[in-house]
mmCIF file with all atom_site columns, C-alpha atoms in Angstrom:
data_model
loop_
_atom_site.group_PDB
_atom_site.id
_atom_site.type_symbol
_atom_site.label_atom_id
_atom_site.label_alt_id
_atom_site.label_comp_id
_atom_site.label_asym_id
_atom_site.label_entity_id
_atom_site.label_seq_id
_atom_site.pdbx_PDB_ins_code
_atom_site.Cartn_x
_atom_site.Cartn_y
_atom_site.Cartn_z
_atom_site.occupancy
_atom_site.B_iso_or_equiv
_atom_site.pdbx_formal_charge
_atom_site.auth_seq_id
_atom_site.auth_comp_id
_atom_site.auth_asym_id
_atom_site.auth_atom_id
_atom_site.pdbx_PDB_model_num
ATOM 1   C CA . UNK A 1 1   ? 4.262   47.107  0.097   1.00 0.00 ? 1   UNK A CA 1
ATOM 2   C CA . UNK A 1 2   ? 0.914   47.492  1.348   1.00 0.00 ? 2   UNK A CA 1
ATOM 3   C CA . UNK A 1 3   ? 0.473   47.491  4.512   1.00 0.00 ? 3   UNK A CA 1
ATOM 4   C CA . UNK A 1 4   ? 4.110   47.160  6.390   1.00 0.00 ? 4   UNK A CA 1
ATOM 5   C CA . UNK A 1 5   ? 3.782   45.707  9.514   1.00 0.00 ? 5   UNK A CA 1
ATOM 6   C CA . UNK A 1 6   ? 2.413   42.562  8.018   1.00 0.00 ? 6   UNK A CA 1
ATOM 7   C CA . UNK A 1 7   ? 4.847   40.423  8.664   1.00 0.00 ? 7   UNK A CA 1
ATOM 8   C CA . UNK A 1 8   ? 5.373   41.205  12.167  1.00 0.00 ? 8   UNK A CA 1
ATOM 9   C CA . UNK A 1 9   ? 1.392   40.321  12.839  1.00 0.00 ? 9   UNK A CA 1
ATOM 10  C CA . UNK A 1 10  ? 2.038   37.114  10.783  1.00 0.00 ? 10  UNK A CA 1
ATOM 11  C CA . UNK A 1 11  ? 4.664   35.992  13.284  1.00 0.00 ? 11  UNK A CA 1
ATOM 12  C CA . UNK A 1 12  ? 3.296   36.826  16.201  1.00 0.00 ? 12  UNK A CA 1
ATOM 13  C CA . UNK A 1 13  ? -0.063  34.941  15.476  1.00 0.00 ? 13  UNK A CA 1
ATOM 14  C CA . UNK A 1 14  ? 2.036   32.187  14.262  1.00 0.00 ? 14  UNK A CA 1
ATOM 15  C CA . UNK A 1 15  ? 3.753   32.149  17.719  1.00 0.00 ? 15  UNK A CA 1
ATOM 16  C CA . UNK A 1 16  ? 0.389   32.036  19.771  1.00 0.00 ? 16  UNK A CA 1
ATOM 17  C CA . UNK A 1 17  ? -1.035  29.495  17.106  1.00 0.00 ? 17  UNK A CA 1
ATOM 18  C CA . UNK A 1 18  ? 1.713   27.271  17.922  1.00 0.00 ? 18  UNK A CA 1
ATOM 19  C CA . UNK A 1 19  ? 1.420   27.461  21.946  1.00 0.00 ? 19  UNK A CA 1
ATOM 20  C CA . UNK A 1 20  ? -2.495  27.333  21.669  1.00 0.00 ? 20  UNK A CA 1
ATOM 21  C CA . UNK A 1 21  ? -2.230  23.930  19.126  1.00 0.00 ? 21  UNK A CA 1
ATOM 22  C CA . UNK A 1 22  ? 0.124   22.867  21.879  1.00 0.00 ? 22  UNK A CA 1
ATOM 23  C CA . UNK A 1 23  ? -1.909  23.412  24.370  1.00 0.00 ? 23  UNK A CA 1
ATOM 24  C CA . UNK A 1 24  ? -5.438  21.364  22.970  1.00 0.00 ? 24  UNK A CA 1
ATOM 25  C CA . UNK A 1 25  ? -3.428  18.785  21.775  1.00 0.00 ? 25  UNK A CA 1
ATOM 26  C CA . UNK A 1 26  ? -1.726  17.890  25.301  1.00 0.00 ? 26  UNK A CA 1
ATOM 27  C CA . UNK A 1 27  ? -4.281  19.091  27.283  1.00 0.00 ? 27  UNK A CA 1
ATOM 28  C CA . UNK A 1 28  ? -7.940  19.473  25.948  1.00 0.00 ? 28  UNK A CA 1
ATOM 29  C CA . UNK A 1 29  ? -7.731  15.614  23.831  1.00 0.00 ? 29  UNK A CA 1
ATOM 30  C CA . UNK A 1 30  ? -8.257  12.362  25.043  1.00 0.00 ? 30  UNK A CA 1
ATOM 31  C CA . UNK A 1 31  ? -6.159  8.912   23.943  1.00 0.00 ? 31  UNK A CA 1
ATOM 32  C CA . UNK A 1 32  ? -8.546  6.739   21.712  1.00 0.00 ? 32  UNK A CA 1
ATOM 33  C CA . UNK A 1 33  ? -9.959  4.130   23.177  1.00 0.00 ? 33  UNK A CA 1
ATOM 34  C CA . UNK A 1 34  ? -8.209  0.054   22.709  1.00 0.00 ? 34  UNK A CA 1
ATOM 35  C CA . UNK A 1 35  ? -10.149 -1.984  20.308  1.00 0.00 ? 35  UNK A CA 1
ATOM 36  C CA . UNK A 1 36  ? -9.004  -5.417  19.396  1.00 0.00 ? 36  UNK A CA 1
ATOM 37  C CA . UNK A 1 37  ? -9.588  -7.706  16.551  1.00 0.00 ? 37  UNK A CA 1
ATOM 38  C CA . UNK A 1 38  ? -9.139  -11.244 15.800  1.00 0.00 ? 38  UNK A CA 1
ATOM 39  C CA . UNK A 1 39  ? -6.945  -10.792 12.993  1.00 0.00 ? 39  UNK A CA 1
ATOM 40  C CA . UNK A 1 40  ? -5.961  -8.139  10.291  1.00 0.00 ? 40  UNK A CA 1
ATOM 41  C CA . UNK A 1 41  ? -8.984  -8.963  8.151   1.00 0.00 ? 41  UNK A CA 1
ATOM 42  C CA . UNK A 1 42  ? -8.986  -7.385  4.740   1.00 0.00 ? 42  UNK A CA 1
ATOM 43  C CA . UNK A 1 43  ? -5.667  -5.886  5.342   1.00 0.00 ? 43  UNK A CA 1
ATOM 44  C CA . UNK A 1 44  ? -4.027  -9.106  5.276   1.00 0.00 ? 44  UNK A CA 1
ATOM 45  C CA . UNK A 1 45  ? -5.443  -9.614  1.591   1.00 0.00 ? 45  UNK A CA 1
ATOM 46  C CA . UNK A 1 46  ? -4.129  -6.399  0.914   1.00 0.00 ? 46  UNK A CA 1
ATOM 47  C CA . UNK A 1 47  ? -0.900  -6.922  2.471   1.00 0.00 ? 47  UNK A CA 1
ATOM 48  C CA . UNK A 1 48  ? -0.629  -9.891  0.230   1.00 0.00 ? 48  UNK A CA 1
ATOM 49  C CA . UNK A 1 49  ? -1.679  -9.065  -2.846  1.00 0.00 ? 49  UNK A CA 1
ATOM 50  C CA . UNK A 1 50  ? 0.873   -6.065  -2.352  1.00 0.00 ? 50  UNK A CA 1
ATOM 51  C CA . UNK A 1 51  ? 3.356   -8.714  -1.887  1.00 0.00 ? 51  UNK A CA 1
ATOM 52  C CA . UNK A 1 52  ? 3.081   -10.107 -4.991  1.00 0.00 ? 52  UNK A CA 1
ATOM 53  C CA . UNK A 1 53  ? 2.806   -6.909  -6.852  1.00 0.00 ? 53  UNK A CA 1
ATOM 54  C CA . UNK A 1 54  ? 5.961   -5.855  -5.601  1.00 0.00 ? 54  UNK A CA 1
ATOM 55  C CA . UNK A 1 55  ? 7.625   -9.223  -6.940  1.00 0.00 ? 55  UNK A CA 1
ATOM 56  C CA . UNK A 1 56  ? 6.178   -8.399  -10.331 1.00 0.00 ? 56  UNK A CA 1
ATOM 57  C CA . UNK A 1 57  ? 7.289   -4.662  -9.616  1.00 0.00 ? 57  UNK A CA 1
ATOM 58  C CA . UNK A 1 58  ? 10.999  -5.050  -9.223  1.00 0.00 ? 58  UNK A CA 1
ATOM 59  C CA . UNK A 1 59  ? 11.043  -7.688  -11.820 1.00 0.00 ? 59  UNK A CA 1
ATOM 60  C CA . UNK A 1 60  ? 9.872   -5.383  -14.465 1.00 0.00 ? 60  UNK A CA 1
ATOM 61  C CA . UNK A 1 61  ? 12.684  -2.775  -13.161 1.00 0.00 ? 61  UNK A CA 1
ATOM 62  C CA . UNK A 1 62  ? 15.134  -5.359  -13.634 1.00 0.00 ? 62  UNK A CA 1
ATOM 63  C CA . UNK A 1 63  ? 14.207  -6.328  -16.490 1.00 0.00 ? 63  UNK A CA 1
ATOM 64  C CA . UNK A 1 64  ? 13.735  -2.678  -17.916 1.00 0.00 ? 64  UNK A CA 1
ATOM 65  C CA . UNK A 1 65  ? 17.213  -1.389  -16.231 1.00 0.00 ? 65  UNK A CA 1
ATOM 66  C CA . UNK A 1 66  ? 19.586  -4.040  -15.672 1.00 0.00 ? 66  UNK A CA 1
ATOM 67  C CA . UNK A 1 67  ? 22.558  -5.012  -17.769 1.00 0.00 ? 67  UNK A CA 1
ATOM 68  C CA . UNK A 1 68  ? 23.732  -7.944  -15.378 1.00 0.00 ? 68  UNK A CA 1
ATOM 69  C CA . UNK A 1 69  ? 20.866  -9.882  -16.659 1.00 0.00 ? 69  UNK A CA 1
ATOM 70  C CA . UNK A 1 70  ? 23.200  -11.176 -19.944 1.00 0.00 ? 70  UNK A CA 1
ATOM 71  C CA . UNK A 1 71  ? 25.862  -12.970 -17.233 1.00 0.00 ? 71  UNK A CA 1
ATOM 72  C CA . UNK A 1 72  ? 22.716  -14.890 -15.893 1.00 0.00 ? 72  UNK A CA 1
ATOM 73  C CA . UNK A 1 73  ? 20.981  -15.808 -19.182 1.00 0.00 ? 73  UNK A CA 1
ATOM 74  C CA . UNK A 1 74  ? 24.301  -17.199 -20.094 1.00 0.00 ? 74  UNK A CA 1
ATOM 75  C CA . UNK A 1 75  ? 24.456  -19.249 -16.743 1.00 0.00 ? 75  UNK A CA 1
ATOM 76  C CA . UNK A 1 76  ? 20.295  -19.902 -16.953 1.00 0.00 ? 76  UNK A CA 1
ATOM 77  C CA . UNK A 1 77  ? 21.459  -21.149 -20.487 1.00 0.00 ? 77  UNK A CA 1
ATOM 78  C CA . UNK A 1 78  ? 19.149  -18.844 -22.313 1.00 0.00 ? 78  UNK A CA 1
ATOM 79  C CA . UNK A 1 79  ? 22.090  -18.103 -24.153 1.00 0.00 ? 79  UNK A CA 1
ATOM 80  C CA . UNK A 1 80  ? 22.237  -17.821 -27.522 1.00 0.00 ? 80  UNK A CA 1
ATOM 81  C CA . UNK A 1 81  ? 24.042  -20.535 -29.921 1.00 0.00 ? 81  UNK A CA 1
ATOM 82  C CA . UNK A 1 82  ? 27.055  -18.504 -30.875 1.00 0.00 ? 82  UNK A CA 1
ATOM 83  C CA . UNK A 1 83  ? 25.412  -15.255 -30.940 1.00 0.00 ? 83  UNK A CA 1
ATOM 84  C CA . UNK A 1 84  ? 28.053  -12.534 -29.627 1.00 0.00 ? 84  UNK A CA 1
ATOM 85  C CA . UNK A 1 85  ? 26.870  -10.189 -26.525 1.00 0.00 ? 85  UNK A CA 1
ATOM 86  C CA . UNK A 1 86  ? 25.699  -7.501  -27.800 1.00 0.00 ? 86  UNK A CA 1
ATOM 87  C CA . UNK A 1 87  ? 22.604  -9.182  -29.580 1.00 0.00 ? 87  UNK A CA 1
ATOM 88  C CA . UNK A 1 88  ? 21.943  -11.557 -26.579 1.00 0.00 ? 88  UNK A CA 1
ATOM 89  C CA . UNK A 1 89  ? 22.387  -8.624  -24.430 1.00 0.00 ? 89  UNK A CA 1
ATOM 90  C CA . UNK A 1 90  ? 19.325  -6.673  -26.541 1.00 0.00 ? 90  UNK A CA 1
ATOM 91  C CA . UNK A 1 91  ? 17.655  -9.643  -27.119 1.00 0.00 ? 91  UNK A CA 1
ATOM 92  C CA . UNK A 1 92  ? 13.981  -9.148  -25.508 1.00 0.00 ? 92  UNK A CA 1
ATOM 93  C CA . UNK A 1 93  ? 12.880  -12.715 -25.664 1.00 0.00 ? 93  UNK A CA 1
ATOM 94  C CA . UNK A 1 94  ? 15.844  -13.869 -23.661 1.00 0.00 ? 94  UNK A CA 1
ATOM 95  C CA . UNK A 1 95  ? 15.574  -10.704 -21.190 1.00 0.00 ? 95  UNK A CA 1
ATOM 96  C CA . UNK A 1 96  ? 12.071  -11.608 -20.761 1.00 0.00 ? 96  UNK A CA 1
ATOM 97  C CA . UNK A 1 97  ? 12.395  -15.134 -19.752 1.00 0.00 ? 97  UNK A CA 1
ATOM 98  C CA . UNK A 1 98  ? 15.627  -14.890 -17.339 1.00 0.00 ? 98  UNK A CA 1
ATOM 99  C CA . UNK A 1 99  ? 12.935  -12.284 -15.989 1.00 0.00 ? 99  UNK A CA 1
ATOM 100 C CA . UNK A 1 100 ? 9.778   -14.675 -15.815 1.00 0.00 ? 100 UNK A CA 1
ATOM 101 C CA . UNK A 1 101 ? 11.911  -17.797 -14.320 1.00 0.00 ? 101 UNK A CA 1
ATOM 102 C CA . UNK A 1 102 ? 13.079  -15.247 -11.696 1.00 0.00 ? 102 UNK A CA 1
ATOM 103 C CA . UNK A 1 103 ? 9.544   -13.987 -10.760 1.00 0.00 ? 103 UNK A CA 1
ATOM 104 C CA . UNK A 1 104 ? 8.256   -17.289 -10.625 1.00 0.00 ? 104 UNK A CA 1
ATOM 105 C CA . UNK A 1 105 ? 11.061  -18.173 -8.405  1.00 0.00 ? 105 UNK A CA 1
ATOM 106 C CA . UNK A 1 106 ? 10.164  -15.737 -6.159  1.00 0.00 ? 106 UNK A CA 1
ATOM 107 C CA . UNK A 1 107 ? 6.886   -16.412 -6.177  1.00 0.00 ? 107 UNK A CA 1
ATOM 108 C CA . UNK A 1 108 ? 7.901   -19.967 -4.885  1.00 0.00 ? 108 UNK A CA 1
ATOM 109 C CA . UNK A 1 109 ? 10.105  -18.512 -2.215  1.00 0.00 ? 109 UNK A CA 1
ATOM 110 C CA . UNK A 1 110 ? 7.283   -16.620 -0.959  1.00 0.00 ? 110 UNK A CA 1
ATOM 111 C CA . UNK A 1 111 ? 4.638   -19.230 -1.024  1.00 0.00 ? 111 UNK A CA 1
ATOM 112 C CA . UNK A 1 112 ? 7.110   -21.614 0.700   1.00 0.00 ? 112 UNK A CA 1
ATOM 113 C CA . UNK A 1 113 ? 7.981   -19.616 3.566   1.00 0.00 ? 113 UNK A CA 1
ATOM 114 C CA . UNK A 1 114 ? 4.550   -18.200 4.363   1.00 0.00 ? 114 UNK A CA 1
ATOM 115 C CA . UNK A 1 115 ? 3.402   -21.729 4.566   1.00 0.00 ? 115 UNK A CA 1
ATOM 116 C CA . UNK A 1 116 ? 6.695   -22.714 6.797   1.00 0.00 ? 116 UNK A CA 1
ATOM 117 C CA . UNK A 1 117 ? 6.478   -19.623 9.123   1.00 0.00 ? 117 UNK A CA 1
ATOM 118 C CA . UNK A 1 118 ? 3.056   -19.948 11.701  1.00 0.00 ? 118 UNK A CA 1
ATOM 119 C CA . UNK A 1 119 ? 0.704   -17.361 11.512  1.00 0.00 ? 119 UNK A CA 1
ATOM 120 C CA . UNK A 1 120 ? 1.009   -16.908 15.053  1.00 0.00 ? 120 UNK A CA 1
ATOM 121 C CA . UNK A 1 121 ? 4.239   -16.835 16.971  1.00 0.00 ? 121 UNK A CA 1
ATOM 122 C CA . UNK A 1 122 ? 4.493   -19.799 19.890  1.00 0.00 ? 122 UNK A CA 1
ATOM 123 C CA . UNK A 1 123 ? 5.172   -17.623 22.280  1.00 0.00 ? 123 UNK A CA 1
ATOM 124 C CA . UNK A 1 124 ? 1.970   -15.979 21.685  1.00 0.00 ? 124 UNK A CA 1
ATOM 125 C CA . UNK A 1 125 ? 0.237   -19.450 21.866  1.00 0.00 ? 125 UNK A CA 1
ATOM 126 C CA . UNK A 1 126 ? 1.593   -20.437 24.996  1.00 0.00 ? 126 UNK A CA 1
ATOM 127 C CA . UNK A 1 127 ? 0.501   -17.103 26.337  1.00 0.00 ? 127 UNK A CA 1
ATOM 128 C CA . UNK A 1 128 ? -3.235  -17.426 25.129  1.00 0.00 ? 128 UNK A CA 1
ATOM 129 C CA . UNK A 1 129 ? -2.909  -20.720 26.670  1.00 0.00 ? 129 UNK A CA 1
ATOM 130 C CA . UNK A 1 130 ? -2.048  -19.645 29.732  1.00 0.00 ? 130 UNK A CA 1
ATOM 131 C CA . UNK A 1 131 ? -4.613  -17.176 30.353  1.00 0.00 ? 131 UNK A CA 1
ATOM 132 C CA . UNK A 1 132 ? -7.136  -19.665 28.998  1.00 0.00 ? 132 UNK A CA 1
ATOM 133 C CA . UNK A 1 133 ? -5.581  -22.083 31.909  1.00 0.00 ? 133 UNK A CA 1
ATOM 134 C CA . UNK A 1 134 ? -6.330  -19.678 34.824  1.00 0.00 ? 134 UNK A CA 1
#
């Protein structure tokens, strides 16, 4: 050990560090000022586009992981003519489109309720209205 007493000097700095960080960040810093925007701008591309990705994400993980994909290619009817389980169940072509048809039917889903749901909430409407009113 070189030089004993280290520790001790480590902790007490570290307890007077702690108070002083305390201290500017309650004290000596002021809130940020409000800024508002119109809308999310190119976050809401973003926030889309990771929409999607995720869709195509958790497809592939299915697809790559999951066994309970032979029980819907047989009620899909991507089911082999006679072929016994184990081949459907490692056959990639079948996999691969119960996988697609899903994906694309989430895709729908998506599209279809982004277009049902407003943008912006009528409560929020009436609201803006209001204060327009006044």
């Amino acid at each position: 050990v070189a030089f004993p007493p280290t520790s001790v000097l480590a902790f007490i700095n570290n307890v007077f560090e702690r108070k002083t960080d305390a201290h500017k960040a309650l004290m000596e810093t002021r809130r940020a000022r409000h800024s508002s925007a119109a809308s999310l701008g190119v976050w809401e591309t973003f926030f889309e586009l990771l929409a999607y990705l995720a869709i195509g994400t958790n497809m592939a993980i299915l697809w790559q992981a999951s066994d309970s994909l032979l029980t819907f290619q047989r009620a899909v009817g991507f089911d082999d003519d006679g072929a016994d389980s184990d081949s459907l169940s490692e056959s990639i072509g079948g996999r691969l489109a119960v996988i697609v048809l899903l994906e694309h039917a989430l895709i729908l889903m998506r599209l279809v309720i982004s277009h049902a749901m407003p943008d912006t909430p009528s409560w929020v409407v009436r609201a803006a209205a209001h204060r327009r009113f006044r």
